[in-house]
One Martini backbone bead per residue (centre of mass of N, CA, C, O) as a GRO file, in nm:
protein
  274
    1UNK     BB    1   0.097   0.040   0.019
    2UNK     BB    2   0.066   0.377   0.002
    3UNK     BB    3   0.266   0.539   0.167
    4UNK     BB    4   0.510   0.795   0.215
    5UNK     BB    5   0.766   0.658   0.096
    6UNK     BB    6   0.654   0.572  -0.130
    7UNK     BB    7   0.551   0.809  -0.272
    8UNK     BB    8   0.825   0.971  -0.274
    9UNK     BB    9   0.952   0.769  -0.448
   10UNK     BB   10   0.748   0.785  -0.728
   11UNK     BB   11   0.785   1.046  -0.772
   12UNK     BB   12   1.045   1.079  -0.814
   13UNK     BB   13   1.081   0.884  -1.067
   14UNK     BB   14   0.876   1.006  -1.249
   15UNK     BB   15   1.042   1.278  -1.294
   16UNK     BB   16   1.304   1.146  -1.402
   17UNK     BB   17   1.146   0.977  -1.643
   18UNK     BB   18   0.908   1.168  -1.741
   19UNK     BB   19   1.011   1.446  -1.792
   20UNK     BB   20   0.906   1.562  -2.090
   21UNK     BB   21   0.668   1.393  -2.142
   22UNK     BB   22   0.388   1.247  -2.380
   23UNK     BB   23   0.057   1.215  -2.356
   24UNK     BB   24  -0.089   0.978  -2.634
   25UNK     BB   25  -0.238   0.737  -2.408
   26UNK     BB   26  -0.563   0.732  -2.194
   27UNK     BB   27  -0.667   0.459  -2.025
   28UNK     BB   28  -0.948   0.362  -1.847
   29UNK     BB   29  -1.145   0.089  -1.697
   30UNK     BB   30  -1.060  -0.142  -1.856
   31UNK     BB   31  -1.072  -0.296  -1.593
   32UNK     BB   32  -1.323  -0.396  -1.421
   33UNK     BB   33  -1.381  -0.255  -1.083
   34UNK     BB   34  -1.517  -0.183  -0.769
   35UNK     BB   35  -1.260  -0.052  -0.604
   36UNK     BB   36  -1.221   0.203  -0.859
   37UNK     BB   37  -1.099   0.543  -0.819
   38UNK     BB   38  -1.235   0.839  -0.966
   39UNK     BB   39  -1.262   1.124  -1.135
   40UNK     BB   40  -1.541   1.111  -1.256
   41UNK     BB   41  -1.526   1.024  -1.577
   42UNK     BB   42  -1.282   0.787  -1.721
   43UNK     BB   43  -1.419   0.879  -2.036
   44UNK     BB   44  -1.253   1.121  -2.039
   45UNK     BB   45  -0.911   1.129  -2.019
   46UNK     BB   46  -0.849   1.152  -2.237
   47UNK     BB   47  -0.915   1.454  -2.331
   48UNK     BB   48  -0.744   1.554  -2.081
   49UNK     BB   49  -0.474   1.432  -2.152
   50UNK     BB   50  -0.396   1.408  -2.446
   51UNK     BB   51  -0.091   1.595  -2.502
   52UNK     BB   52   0.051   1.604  -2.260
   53UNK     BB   53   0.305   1.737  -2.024
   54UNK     BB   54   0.534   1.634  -1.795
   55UNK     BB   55   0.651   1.849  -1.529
   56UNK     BB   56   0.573   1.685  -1.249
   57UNK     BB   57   0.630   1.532  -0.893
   58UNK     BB   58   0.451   1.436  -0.605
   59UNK     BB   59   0.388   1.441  -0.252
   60UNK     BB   60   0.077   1.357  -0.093
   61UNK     BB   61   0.114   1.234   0.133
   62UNK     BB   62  -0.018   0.905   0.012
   63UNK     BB   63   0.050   1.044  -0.293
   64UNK     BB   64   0.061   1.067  -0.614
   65UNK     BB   65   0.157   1.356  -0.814
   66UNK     BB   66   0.109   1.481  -1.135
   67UNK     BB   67   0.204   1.724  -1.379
   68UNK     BB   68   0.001   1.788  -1.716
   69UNK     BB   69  -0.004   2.080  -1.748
   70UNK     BB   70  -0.368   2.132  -1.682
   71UNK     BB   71  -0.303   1.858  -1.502
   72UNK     BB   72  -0.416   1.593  -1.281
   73UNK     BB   73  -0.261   1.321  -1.088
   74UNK     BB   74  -0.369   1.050  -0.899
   75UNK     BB   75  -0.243   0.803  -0.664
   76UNK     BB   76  -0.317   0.614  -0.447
   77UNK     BB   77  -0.428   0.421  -0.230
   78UNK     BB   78  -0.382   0.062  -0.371
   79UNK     BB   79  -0.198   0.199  -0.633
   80UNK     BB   80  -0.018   0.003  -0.902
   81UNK     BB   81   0.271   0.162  -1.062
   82UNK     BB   82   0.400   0.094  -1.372
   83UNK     BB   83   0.662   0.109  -1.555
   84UNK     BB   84   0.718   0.059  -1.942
   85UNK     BB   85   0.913  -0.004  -2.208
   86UNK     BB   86   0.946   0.015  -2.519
   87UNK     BB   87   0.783  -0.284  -2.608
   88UNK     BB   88   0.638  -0.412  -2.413
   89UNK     BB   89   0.371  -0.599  -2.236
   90UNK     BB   90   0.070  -0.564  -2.158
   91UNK     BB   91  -0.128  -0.587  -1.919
   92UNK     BB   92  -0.455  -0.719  -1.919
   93UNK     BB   93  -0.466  -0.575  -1.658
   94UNK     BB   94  -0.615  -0.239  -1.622
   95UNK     BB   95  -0.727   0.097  -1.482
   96UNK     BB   96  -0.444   0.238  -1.619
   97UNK     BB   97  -0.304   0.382  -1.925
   98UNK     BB   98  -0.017   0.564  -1.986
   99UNK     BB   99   0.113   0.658  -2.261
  100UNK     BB  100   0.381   0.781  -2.460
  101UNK     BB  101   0.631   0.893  -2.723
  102UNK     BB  102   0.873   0.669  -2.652
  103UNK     BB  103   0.681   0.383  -2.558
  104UNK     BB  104   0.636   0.417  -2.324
  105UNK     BB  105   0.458   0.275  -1.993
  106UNK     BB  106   0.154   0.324  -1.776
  107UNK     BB  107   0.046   0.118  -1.519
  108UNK     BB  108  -0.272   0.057  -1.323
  109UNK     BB  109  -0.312  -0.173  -1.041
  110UNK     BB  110  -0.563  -0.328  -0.828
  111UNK     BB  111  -0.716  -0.474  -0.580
  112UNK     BB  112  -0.879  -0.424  -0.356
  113UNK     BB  113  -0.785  -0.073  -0.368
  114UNK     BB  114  -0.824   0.245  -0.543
  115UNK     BB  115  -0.667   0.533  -0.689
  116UNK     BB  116  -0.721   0.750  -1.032
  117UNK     BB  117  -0.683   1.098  -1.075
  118UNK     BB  118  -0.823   1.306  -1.318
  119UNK     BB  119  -0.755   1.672  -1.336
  120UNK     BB  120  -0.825   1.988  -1.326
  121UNK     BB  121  -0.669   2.212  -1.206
  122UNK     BB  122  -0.859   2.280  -0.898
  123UNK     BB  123  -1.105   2.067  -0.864
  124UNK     BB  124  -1.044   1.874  -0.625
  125UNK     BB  125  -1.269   1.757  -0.371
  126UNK     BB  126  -1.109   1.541  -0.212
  127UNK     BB  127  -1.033   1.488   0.097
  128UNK     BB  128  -0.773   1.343   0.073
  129UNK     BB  129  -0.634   1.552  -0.117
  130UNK     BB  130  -0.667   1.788   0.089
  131UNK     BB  131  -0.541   1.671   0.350
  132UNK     BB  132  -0.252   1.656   0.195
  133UNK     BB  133  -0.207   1.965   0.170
  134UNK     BB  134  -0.258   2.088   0.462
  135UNK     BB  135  -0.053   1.883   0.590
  136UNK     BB  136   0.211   1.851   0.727
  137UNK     BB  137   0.482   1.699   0.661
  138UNK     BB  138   0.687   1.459   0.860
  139UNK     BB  139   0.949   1.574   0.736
  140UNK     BB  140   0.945   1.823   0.830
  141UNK     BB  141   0.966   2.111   1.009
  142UNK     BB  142   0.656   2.170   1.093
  143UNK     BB  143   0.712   1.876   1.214
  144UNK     BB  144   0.697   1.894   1.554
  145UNK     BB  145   0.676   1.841   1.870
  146UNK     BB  146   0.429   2.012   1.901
  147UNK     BB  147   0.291   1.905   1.715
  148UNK     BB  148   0.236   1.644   1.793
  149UNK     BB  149   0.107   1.731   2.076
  150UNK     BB  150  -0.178   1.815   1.904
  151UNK     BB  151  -0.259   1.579   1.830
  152UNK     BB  152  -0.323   1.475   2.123
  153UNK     BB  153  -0.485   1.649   2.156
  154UNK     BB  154  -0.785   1.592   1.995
  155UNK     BB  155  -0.777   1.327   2.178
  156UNK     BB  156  -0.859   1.120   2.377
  157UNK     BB  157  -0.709   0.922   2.672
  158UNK     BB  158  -0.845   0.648   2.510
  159UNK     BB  159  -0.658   0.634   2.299
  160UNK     BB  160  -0.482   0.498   2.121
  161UNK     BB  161  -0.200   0.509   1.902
  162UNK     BB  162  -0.305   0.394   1.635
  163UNK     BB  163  -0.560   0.577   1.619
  164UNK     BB  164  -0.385   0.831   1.628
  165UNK     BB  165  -0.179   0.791   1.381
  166UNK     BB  166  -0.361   0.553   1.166
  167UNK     BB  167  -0.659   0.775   1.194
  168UNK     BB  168  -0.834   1.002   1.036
  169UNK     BB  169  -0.588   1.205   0.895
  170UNK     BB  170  -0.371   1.311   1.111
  171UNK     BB  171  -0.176   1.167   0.918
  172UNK     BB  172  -0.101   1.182   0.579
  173UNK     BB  173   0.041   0.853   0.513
  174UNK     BB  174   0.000   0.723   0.769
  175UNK     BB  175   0.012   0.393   0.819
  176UNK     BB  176  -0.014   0.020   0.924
  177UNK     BB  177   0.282  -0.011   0.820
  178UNK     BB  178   0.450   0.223   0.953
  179UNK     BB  179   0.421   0.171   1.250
  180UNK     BB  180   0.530  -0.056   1.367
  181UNK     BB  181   0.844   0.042   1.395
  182UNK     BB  182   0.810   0.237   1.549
  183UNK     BB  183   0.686   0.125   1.813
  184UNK     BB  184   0.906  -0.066   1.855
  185UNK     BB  185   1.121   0.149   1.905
  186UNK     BB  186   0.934   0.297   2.149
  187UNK     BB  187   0.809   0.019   2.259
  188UNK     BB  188   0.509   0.028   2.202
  189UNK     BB  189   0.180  -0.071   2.228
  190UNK     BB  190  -0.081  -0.012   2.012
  191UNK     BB  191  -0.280  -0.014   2.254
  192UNK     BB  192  -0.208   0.172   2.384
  193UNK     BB  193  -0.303   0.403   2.568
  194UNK     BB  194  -0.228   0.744   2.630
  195UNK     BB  195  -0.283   0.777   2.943
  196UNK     BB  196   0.010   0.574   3.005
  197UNK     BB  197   0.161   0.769   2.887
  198UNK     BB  198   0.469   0.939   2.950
  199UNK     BB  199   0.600   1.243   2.828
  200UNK     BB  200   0.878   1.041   2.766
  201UNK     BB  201   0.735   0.870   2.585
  202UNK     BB  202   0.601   1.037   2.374
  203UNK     BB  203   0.900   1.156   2.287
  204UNK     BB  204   0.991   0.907   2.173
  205UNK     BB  205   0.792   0.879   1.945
  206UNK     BB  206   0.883   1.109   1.807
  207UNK     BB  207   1.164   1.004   1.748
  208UNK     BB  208   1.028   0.729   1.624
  209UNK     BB  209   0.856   0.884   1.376
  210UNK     BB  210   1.120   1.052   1.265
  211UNK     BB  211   1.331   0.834   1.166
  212UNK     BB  212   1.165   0.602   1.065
  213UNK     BB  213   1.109   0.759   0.811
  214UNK     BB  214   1.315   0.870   0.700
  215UNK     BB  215   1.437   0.558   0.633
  216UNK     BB  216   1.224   0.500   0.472
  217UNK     BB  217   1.282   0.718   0.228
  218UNK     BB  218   1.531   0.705   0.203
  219UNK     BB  219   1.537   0.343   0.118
  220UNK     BB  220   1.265   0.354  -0.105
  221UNK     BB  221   1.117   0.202   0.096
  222UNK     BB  222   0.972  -0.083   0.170
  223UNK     BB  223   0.995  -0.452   0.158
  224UNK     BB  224   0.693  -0.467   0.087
  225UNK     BB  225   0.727  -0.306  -0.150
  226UNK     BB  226   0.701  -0.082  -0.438
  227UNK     BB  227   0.809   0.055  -0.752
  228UNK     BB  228   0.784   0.168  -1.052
  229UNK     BB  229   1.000  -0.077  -1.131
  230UNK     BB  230   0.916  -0.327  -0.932
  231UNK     BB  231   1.098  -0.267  -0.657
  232UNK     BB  232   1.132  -0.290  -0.387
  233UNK     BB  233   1.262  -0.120  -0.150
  234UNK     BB  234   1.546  -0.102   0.124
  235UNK     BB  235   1.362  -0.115   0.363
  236UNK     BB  236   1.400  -0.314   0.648
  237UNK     BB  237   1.192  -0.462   0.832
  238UNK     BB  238   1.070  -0.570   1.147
  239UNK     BB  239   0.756  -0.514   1.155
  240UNK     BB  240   0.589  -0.774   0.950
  241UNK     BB  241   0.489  -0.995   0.796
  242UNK     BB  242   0.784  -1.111   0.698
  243UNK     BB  243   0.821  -1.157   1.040
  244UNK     BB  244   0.611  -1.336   1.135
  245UNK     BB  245   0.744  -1.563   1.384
  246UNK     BB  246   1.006  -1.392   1.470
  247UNK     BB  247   1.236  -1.300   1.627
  248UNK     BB  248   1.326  -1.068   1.824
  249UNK     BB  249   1.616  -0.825   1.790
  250UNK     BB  250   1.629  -0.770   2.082
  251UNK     BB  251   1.503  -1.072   2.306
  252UNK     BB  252   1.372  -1.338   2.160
  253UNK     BB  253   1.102  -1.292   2.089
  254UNK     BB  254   0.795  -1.354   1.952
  255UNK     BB  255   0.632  -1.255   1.701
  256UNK     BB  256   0.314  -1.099   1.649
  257UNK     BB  257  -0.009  -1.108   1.607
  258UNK     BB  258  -0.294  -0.857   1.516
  259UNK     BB  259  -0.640  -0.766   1.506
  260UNK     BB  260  -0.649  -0.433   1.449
  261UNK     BB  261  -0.812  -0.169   1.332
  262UNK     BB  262  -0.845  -0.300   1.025
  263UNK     BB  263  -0.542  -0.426   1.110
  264UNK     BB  264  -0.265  -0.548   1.146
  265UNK     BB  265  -0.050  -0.611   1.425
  266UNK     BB  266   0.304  -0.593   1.535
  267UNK     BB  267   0.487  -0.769   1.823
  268UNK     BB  268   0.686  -0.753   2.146
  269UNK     BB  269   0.550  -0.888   2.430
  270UNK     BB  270   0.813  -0.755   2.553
  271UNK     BB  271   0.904  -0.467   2.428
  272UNK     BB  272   0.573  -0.410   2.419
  273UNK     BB  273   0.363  -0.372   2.653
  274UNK     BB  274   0.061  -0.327   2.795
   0.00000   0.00000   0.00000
């Protein structure tokens, strides 16, 4: 899934590969999926594209923005782009097509949901699109300890660590992927109230989920996920699908899983109690 690591990983690579080519065809909803989302009418996308020239793209939260002349474009969480040199066998199934002037091309594919949404400059009015505009990277300087601890007055003091940090938006872009390793490092159990914490252990989560973001960021993105050009990540998770059932790294105790709040949690029973 797109978290901010990836985003910021795979706009870098669109601008360095893409900047200066020109989209000469655009086919939105060739597989059609139910859990793929669009801007306004997919049938459309070939007019608003077509004849584009790529001049830039960015990370907006966890989302990867292109500029296309007056257009963009935007991949969301859920939504898988690859890159195809020239010469390449297009995938028979794919959700969004941008072929370019020198024959490569970007396919995107959808599994659970995904979104990819084509519009005129300042058309977009989607809550995600927008919520990831107006708040601080994390990456930032403006994402201060202040401000960290200002995320924490918005909600009240029964409130997990993890519903903190990566539901509702309140930081756009890091989600149940990235969460692990930080908690993993800061010692805490994604279980673990708000109040239970005091304000040295909140301070080393911010230690700790600026750190490990900055890392998951320079390496590449997590070695859970893939690049632009399907390439694993080069951050190798410590608390991932791929560590579970395997000894934690600090104390040899087992790593565990367990589903809450709408996806799994990995942890060290041992290093992280609740």
């Amino acid at each position: 899934m797109l978290e901010i690591p990836e985003a910021l990983t795979i706009a870098a690579q669109i601008k360095e590969t893409l900047s200066g080519r020109k989209i000469i065809k655009a086919e939105a909803a060739h597989s059609p999926h139910g859990f793929a989302f669009y801007f306004g009418d997919p049938q459309g996308y070939p007019a608003l594209l077509e004849g584009k020239t790529i001049s830039d793209a960015h990370a907006n939260g966890g989302q990867v923005e292109i500029e296309a002349g007056d257009a963009r474009i935007t991949f969301h969480d859920g939504t898988a782009p690859r890159w195809y040199k020239a010469g390449s066998k297009v995938p028979p199934k794919h959700q969004l097509y941008l072929e370019f002037d020198d024959g490569g091309f970007i396919a995107c594919t959808v599994q659970m949901y995904g979104g990819m949404m084509a519009f005129p400059e300042g058309a977009n009015d989607n809550f995600y699109y927008l919520v990831g505009k107006e708040m601080p990277s994390p990456l930032s300087a403006a994402f201060d300890e202040a401000y960290f601890e200002s995320i924490r007055d918005q909600v009240k003091p029964n409130t997990s660590v993890k519903a903190l940090l990566a539901t509702e938006q309140r930081i756009p872009g890091f989600g149940n992927g990235c969460l692990q390793d930080v908690l993993f490092t800061a010692g805490i159990h994604p279980q673990a109230k708000l109040s239970s914490l005091s304000d040295g252990q909140y301070a080393k989560l911010y230690e700790s989920f600026k750190g490990i973001l900055r890392a998951m960021a320079d390496g590449g993105g997590r070695d859970t996920e893939k690049d632009l050009f399907g390439s694993p990540g080069g951050y190798v998770t410590i608390l991932s699908s791929k560590t579970m059932g395997r000894l934690c790294p600090a104390c040899g105790s087992t790593v565990l899983r367990k589903s809450y709040l709408g996806g799994n949690v990995y942890f060290c029973p041992t290093c992280q109690p609740l």
